[in-house]
Short mmCIF file of C-alpha atoms and ligand atoms in Angstrom, two decimals:
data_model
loop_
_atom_site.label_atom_id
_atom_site.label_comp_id
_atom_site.label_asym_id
_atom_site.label_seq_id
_atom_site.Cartn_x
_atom_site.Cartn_y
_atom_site.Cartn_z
CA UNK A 128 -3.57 -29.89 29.29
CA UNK A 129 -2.37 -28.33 25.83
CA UNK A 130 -5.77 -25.77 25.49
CA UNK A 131 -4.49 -24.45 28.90
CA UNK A 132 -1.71 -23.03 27.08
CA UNK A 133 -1.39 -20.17 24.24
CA UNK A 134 0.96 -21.86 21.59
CA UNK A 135 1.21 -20.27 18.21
CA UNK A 136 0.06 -22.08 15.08
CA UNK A 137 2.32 -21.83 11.94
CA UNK A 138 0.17 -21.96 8.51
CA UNK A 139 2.46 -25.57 7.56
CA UNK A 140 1.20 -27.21 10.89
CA UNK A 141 -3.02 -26.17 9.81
CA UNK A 142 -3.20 -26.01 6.55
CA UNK A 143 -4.63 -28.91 4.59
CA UNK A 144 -2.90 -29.54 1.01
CA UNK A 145 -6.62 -28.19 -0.66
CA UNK A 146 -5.94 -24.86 1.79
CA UNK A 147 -2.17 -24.48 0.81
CA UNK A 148 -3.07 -24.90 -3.13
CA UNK A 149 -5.51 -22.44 -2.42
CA UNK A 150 -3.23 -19.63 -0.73
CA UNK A 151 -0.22 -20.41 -4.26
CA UNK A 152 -3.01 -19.55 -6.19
CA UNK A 153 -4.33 -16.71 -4.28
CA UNK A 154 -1.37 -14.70 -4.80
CA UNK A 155 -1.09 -15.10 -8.63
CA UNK A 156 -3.74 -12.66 -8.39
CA UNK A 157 -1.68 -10.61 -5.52
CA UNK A 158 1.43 -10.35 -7.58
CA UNK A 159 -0.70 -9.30 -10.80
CA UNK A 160 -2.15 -6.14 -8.47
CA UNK A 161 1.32 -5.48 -7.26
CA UNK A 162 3.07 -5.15 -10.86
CA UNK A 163 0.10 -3.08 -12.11
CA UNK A 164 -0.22 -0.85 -8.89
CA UNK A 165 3.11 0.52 -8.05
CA UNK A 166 1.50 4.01 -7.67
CA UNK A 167 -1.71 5.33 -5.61
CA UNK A 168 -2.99 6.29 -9.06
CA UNK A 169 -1.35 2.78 -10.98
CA UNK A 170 -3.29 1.06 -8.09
CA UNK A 171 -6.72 2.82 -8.25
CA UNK A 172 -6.46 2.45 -12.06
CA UNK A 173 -6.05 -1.50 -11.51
CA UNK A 174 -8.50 -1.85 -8.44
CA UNK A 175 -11.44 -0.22 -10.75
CA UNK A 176 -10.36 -2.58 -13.38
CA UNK A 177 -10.96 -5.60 -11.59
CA UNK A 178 -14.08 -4.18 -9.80
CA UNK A 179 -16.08 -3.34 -13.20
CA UNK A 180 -15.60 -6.76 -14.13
CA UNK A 181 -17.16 -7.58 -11.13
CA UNK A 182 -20.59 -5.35 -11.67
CA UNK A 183 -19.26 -2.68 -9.62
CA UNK A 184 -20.50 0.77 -10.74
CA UNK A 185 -19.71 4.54 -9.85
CA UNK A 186 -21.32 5.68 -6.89
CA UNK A 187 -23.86 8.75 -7.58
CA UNK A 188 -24.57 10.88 -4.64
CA UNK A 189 -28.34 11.19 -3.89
CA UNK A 190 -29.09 8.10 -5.99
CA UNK A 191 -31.26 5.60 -4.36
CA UNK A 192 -29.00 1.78 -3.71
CA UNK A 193 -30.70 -1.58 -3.32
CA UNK A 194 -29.23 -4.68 -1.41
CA UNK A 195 -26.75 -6.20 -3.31
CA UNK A 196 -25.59 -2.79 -5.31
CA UNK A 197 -22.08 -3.05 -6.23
CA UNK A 198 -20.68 0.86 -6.51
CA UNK A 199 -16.92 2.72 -6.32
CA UNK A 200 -15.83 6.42 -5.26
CA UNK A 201 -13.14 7.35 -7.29
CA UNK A 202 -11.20 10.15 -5.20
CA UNK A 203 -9.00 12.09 -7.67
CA UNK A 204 -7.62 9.14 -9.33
CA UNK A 205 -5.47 8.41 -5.73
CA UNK A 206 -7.70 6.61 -3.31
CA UNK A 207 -10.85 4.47 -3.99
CA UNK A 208 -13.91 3.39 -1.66
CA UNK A 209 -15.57 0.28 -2.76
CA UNK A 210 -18.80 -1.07 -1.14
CA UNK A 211 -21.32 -3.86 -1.13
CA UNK A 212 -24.91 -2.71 -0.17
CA UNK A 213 -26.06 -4.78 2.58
CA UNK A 214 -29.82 -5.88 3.61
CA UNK A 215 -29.70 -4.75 7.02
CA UNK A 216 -30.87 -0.45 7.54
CA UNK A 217 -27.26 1.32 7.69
CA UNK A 218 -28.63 2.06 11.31
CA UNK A 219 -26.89 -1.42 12.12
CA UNK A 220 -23.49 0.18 11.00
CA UNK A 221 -21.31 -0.38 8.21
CA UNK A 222 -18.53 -3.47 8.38
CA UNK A 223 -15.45 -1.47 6.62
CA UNK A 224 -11.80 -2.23 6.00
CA UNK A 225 -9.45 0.97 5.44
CA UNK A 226 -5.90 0.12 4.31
CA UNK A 227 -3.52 2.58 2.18
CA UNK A 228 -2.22 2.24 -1.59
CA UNK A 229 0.91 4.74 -1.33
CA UNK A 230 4.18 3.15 -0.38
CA UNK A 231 7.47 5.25 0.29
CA UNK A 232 9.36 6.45 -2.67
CA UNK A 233 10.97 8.93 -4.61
CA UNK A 234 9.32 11.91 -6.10
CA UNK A 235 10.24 14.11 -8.98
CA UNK A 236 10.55 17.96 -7.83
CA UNK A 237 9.15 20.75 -9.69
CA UNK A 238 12.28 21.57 -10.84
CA UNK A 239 14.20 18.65 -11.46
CA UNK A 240 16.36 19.26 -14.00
CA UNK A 241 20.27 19.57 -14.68
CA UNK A 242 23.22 18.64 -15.93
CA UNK A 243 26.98 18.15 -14.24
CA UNK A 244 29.91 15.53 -14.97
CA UNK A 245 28.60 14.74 -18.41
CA UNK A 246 25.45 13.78 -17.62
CA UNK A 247 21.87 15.06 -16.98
CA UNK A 248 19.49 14.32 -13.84
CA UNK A 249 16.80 14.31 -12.28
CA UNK A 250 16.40 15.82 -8.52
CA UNK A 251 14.02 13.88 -5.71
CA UNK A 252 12.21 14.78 -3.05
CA UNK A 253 11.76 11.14 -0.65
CA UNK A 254 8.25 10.75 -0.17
CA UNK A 255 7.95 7.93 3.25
CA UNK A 256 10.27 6.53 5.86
CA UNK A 257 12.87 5.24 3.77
CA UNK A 258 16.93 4.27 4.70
CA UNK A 259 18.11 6.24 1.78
CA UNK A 260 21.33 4.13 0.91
CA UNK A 261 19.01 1.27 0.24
CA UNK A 262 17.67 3.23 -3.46
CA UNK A 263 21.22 3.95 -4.43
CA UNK A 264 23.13 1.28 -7.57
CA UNK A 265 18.99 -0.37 -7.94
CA UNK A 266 16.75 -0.28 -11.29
CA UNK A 267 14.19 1.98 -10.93
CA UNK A 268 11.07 3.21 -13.16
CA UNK A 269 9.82 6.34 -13.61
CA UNK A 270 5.83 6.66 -13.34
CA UNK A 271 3.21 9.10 -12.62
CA UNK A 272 1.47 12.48 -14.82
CA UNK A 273 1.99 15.72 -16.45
CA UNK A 274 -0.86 17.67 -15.99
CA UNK A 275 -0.59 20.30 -18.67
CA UNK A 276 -2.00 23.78 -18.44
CA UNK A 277 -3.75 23.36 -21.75
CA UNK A 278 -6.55 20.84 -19.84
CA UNK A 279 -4.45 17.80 -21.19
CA UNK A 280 -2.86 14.61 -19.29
CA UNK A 281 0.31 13.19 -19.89
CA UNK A 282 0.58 9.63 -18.69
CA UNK A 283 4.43 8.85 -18.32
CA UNK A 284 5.60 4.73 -17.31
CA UNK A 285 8.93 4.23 -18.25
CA UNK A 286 11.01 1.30 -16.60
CA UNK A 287 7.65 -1.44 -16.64
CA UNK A 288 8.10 -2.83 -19.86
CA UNK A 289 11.17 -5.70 -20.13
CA UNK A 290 11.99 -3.14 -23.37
CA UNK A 291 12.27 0.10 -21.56
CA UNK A 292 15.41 1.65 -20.18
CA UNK A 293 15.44 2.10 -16.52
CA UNK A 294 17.00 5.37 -14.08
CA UNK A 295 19.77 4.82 -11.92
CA UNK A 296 21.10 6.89 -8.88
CA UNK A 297 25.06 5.94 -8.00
CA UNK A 298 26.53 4.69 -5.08
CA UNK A 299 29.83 5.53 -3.61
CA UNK A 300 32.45 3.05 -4.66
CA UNK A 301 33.82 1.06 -1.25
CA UNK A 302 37.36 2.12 -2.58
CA UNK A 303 36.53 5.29 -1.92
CA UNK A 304 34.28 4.90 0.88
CA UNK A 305 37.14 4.99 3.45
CA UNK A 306 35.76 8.03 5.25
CA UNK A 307 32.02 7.99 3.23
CA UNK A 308 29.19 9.70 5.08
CA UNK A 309 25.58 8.32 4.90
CA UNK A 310 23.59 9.33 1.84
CA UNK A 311 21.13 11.80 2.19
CA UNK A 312 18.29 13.05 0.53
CA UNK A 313 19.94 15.59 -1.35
CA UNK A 314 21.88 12.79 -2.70
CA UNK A 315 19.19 10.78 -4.57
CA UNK A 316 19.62 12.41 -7.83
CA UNK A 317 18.64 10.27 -10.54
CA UNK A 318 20.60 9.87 -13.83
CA UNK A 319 18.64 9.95 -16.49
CA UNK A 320 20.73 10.49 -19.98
CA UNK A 321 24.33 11.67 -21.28
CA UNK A 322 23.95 11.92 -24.87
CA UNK A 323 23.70 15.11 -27.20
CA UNK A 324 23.94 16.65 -30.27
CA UNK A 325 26.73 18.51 -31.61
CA UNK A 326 25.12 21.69 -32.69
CA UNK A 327 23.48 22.46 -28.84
CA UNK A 328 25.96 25.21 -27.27
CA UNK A 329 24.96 25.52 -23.51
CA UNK A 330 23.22 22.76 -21.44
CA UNK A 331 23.97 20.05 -24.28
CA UNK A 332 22.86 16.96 -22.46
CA UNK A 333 19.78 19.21 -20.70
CA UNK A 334 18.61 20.23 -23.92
CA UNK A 335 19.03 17.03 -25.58
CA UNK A 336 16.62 15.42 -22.73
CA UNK A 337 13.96 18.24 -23.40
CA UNK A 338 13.98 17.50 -27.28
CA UNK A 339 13.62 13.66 -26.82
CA UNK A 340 10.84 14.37 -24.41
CA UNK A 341 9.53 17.18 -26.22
CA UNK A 342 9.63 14.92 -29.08
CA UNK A 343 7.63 11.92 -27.43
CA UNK A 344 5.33 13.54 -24.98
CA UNK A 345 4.90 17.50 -26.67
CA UNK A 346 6.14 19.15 -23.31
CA UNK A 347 8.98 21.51 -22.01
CA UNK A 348 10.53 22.31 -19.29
CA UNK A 349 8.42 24.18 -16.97
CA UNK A 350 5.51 21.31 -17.49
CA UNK A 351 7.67 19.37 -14.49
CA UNK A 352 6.13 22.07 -12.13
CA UNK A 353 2.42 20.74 -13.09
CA UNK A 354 3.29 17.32 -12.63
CA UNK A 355 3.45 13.95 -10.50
CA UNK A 356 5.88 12.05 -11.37
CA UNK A 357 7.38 9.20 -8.74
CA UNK A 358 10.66 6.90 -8.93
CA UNK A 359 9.57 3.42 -8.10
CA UNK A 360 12.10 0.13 -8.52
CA UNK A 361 11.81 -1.70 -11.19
CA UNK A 362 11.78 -4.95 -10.15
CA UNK A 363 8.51 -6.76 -10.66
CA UNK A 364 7.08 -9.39 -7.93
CA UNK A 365 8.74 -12.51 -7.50
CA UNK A 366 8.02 -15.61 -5.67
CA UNK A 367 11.20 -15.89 -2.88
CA UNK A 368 12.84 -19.22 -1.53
CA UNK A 369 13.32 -23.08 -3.39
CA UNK A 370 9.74 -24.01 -2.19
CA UNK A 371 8.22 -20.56 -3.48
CA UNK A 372 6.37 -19.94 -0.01
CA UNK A 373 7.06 -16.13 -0.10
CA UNK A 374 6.57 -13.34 -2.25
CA UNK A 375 9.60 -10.42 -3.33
CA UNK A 376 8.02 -6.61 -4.30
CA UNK A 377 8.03 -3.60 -3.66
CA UNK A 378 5.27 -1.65 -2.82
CA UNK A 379 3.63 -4.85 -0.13
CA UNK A 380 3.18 -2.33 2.64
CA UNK A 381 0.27 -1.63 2.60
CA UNK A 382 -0.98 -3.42 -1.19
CA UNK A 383 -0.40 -6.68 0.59
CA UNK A 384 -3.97 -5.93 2.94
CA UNK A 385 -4.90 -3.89 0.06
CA UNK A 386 -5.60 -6.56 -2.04
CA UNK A 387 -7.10 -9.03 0.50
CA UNK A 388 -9.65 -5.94 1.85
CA UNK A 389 -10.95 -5.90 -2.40
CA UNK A 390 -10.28 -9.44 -2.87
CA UNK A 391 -12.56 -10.61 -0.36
CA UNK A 392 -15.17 -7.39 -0.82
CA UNK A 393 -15.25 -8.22 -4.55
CA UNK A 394 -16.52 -12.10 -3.37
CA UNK A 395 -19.69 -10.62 -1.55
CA UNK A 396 -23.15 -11.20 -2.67
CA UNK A 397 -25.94 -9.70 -0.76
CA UNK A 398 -24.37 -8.98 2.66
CA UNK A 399 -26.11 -8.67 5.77
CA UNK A 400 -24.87 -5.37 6.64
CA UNK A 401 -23.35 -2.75 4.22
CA UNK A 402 -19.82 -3.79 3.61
CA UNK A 403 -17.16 -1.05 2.48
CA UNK A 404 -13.46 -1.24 1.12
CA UNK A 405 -11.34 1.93 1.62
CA UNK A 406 -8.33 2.45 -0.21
CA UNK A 407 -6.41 5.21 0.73
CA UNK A 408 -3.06 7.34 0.10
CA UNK A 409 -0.99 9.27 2.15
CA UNK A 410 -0.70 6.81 5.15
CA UNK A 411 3.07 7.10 4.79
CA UNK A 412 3.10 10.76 5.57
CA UNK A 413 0.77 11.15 8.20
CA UNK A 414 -3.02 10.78 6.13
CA UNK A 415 -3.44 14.58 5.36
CA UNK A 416 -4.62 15.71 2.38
CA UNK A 417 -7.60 15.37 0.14
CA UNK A 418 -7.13 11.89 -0.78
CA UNK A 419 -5.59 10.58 3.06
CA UNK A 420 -7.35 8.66 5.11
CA UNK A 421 -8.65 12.41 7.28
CA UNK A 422 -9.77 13.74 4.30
CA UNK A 423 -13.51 14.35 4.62
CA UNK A 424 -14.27 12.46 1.38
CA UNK A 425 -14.64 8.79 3.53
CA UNK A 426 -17.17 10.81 5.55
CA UNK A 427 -19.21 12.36 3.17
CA UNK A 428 -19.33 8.52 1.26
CA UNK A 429 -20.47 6.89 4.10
CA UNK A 430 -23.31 9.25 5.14
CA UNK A 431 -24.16 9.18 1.60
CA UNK A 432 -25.16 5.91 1.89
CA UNK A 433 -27.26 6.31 5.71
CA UNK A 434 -29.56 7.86 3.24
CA UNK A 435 -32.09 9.38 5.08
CA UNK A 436 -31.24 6.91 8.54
CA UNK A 437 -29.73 8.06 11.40
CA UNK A 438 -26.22 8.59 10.61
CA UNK A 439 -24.49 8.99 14.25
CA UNK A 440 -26.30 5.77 14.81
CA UNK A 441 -24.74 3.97 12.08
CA UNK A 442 -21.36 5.39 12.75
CA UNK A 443 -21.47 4.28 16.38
CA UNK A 444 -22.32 0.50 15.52
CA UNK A 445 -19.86 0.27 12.66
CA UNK A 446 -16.60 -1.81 12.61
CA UNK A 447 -12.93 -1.61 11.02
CA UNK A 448 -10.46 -3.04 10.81
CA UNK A 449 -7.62 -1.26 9.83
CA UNK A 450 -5.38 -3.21 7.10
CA UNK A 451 -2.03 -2.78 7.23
CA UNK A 452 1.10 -3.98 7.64
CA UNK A 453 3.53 -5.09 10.71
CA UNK A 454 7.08 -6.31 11.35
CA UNK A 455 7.43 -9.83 11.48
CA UNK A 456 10.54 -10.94 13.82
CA UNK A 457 13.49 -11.46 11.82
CA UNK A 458 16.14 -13.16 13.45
CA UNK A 459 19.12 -11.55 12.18
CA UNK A 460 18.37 -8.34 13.73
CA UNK A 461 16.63 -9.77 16.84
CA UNK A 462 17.33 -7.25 19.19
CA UNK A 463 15.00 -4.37 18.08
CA UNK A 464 11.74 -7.40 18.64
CA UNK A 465 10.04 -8.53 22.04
CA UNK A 466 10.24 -11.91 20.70
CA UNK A 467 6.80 -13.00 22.70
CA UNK A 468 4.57 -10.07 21.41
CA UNK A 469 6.49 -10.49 18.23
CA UNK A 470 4.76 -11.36 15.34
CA UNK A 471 5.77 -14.59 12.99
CA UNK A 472 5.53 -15.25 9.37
CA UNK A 473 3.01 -18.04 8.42
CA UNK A 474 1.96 -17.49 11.87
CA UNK A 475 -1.53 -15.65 10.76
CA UNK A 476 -2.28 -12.10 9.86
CA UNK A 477 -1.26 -10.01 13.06
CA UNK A 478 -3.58 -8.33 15.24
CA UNK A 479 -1.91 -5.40 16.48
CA UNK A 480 -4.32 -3.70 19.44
CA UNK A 481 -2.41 -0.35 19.55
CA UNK A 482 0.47 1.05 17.74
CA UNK A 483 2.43 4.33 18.80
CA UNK A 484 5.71 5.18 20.27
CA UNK A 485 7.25 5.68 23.74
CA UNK A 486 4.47 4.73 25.81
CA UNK A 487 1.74 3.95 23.27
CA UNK A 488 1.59 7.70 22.40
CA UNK A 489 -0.17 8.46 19.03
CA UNK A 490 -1.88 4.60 19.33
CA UNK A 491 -5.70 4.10 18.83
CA UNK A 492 -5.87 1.19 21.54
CA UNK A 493 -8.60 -0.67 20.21
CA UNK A 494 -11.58 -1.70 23.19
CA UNK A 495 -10.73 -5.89 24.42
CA UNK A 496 -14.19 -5.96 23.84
CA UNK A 497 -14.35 -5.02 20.21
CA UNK A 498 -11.27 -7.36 19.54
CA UNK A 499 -12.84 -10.36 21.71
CA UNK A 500 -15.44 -10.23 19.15
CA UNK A 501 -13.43 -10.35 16.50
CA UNK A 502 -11.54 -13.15 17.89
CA UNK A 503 -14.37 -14.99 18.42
CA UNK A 504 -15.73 -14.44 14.86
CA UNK A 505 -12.37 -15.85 13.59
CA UNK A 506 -12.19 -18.94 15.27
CA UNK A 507 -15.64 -19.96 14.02
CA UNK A 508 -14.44 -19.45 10.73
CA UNK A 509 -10.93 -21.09 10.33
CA UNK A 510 -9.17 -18.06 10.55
CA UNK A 511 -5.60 -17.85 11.78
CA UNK A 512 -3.96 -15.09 13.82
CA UNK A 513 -1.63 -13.67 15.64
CA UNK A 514 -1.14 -10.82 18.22
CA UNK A 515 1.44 -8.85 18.40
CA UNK A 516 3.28 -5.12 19.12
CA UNK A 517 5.76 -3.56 16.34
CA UNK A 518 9.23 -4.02 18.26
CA UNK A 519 10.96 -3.53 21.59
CA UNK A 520 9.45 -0.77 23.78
CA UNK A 521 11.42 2.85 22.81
CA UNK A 522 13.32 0.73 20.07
CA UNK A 523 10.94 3.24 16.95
CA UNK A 524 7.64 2.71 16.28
CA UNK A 525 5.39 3.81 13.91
CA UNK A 526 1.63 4.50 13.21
CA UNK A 527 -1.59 3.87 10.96
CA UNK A 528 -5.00 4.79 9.52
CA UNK A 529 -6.77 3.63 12.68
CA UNK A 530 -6.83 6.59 15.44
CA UNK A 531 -8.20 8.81 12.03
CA UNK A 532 -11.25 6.09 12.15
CA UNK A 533 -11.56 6.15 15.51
CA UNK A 534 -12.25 9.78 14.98
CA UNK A 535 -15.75 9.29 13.48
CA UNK A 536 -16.34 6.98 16.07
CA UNK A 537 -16.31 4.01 14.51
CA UNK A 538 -14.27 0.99 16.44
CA UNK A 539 -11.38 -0.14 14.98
CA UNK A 540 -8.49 -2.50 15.10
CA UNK A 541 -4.89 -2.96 13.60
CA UNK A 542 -5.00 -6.27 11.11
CA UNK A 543 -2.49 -7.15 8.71
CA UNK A 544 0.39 -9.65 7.31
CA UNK A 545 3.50 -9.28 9.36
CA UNK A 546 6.71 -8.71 7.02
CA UNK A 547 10.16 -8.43 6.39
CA UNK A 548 12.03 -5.50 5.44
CA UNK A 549 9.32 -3.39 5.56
CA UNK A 550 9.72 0.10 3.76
CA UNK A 551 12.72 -1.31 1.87
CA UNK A 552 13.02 -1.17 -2.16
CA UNK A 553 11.95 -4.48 -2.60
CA UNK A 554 9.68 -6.00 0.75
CA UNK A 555 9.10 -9.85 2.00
CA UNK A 556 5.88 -11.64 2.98
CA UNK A 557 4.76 -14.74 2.98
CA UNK A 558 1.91 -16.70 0.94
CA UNK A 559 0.11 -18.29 3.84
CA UNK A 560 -0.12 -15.11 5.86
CA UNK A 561 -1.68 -13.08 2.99
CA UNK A 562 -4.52 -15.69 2.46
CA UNK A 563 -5.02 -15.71 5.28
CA UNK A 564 -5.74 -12.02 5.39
CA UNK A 565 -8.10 -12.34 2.53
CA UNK A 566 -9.92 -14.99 4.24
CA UNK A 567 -10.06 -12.77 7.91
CA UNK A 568 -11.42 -9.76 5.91
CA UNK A 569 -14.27 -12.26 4.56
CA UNK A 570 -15.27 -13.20 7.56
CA UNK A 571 -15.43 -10.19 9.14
CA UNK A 572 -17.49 -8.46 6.25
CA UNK A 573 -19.86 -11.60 6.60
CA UNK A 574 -19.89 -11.82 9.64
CA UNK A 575 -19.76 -8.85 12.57
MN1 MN B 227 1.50 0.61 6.08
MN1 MN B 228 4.45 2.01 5.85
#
């Protein structure tokens, strides 16, 4: 009477040893996009990269596309739509997945720099939900641009390389830390020299910084107000545990549905309906801005491509699903998980049908009809999955891309690969699970 019952499936029970060689290798590929996307713009960069090589071409607006076109929308160098002309009129809606590229982090401020104790630094701004104690006493790289006002780019990644120093911000010492308060924002100030020469008089160690950079990159001070220029650890990705079944990085949330929403794009040839990858920035502070998930540039893409067709038709018969991340249940800190509507590592990429906080508020509940379908699409093709809710009712909660989809009336759904640790310095998930989410985003391009 087993099929009467709902008992999850863990990837270890399903998998055959073909399947499980399959998912290792996989995520050689996943841990490649990780270490060259650390940034929005490191990760567009990358994503474009592996898309050429792939026949994928920039999207011109007004241009006429054939079945089986391969094209990219670059949006500012921060976010990235990639799509696979289907055979089917647009009319029969486009089969999208939207996940986000920006993870939380520290940003350089305009003016960030100064000198006290003997040493010269660097002040942040946190850019996310982070638990600020956990960036303190880490390595940490320093990547991102100086836009200069002479037209020119400065491209700055310092901390990648195994040769490069790294930047540091200090942690209390415990004995000291009798009465310690929490670190705060205003405390993540990043060390980043001490040295100097004799002959400077005032700011020694300030100056000294300007001259080296100065030196290397041709800029001064007041070029930090025209730039972008993020702290990011500098740990790379690591495989985690004696039989290797999980991955170590920062940066999974949201890069780990990232990658499976182009991995399994870049695999299509000649769709039935128009398939679309949308990589976006921003999630982590609430989508605004031109290259978010609201901005109007996924819009004006999309009915770019209805070319002439009824657009509000095609937006009303398209699907998403809405990559990203959730908590998988970790057992040491139990208490903040419903452990039934938790989700489980290897357990399947998690299919979260609303998100929110204190009474679903904020969620896009997704229609049991919609999801039903998707379900059943899933099943037919070997896909594993999960559903789940974030935590414990009134224990946090949190939001995504989806309710800014649901905006242009397009139905949509929370997927993606339940972790650990999510939002910290360096994240956990597991092999299986992000596969798996490859192989769910397949099917559902192929398949809805
Ligand atoms: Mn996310
Ligand atoms: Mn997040």
């Amino acid at each position: 009477m087993s099929e009467l019952l709902y008992t999850p499936k863990n990837a270890y029970d399903v998998f055959s040893e073909e399947e499980l060689k399959a998912a290792y290798d996989y995520c050689e590929g996943y841990k490649k996009f990780l270490d060259n996307g650390k940034t929005e713009r490191a990760c567009v960069a990358y994503s474009i990269e592996i898309a050429k090589a792939k026949g994928f071409v920039e999207f011109v607006d007004g241009k006429k596309y054939a079945p089986g076109d391969k094209v990219y929308v670059n949006q500012k160098n921060k976010a990235v739509i990639f799509a696979v002309i289907g055979k089917e009129s647009p009319e029969k809606g486009f089969n999208i997945t939207a996940a986000h590229i920006d993870s939380p982090r520290l940003d350089i401020r305009p003016n960030p720099l100064y000198e006290d104790g003997n040493m010269a630094y660097f002040k942040t701004h946190y850019y996310g939900g982070i638990r600020k104690y956990q960036w303190t006493a880490i390595p940490l790289s320093l990547i991102g641009v100086i836009c200069k006002k002479d037209g020119t780019t400065v491209n700055i990644n310092i901390g990648e390389d195994e040769n490069d120093p790294i930047f540091y911000i200090t942690d209390l010492l415990p004995h000291l830390a009798k009465d310690a308060k929490p670190i705060h924002g205003e405390d993540l100030n990043i060390i980043i020299g001490s040295a100097y020469d004799k002959e400077n008089k005032e700011d020694k160690i300030k100056t000294a910084v300007m001259k080296l950079l100065n030196k290397k990159y041709g800029i001064s001070e007041s070029d930090f107000q025209t730039a972008e220029l993020t702290i990011v650890p500098a740990a790379k990705a690591k495989d985690v545990g004696f039989d290797r079944s999980l991955i170590g990085s920062y940066g999974h949330d949201d890069r780990v549905c990232s990658y499976p929403a182009l991995s399994s794009l870049l695999s299509l040839e000649n769709p039935e309906k128009t398939c679309v990858a949308v990589l976006v920035d921003k999630e982590e502070i609430g989508s605004a801005g031109i290259t978010g998930m609201r901005s109007a540039f996924i819009t004006d893409f999309l009915l770019a491509l209805c070319d002439g067709y009824n657009s509000r038709v095609a937006f009303k018969n398209s699907a998403a699903v809405s990559a990203d991340v959730s908590a998988a249940f970790d057992p040491t800190f139990a208490s903040v998980y419903e452990k039934r509507n938790a989700a489980h590592i290897n357990c399947g990429p998690a299919i979260c049908k609303y998100t929110g906080h204190g009474g679903k508020a904020g969620a896009s509940d997704a229609c049991p009809e919609f999801i039903a379908k998707l379900a059943g699409i899933f099943d037919a093709n070997e896909v594993m999955y999960q559903f789940c809710e974030l935590g414990r009712i009134d224990a946090g909660g949190g939001g995504t891309v989806a309710q800014y989809i649901a905006d242009r009336n397009i139905e949509v759904v929370d997927i993606g690969v339940a972790m650990l640790s999510m939002h910290a310095p360096y994240e956990l998930a597991s092999k299986t699970d992000i596969y798996m989410m490859h192989k769910l985003c397949k099917a559902f391009y192929e398949n809805y």
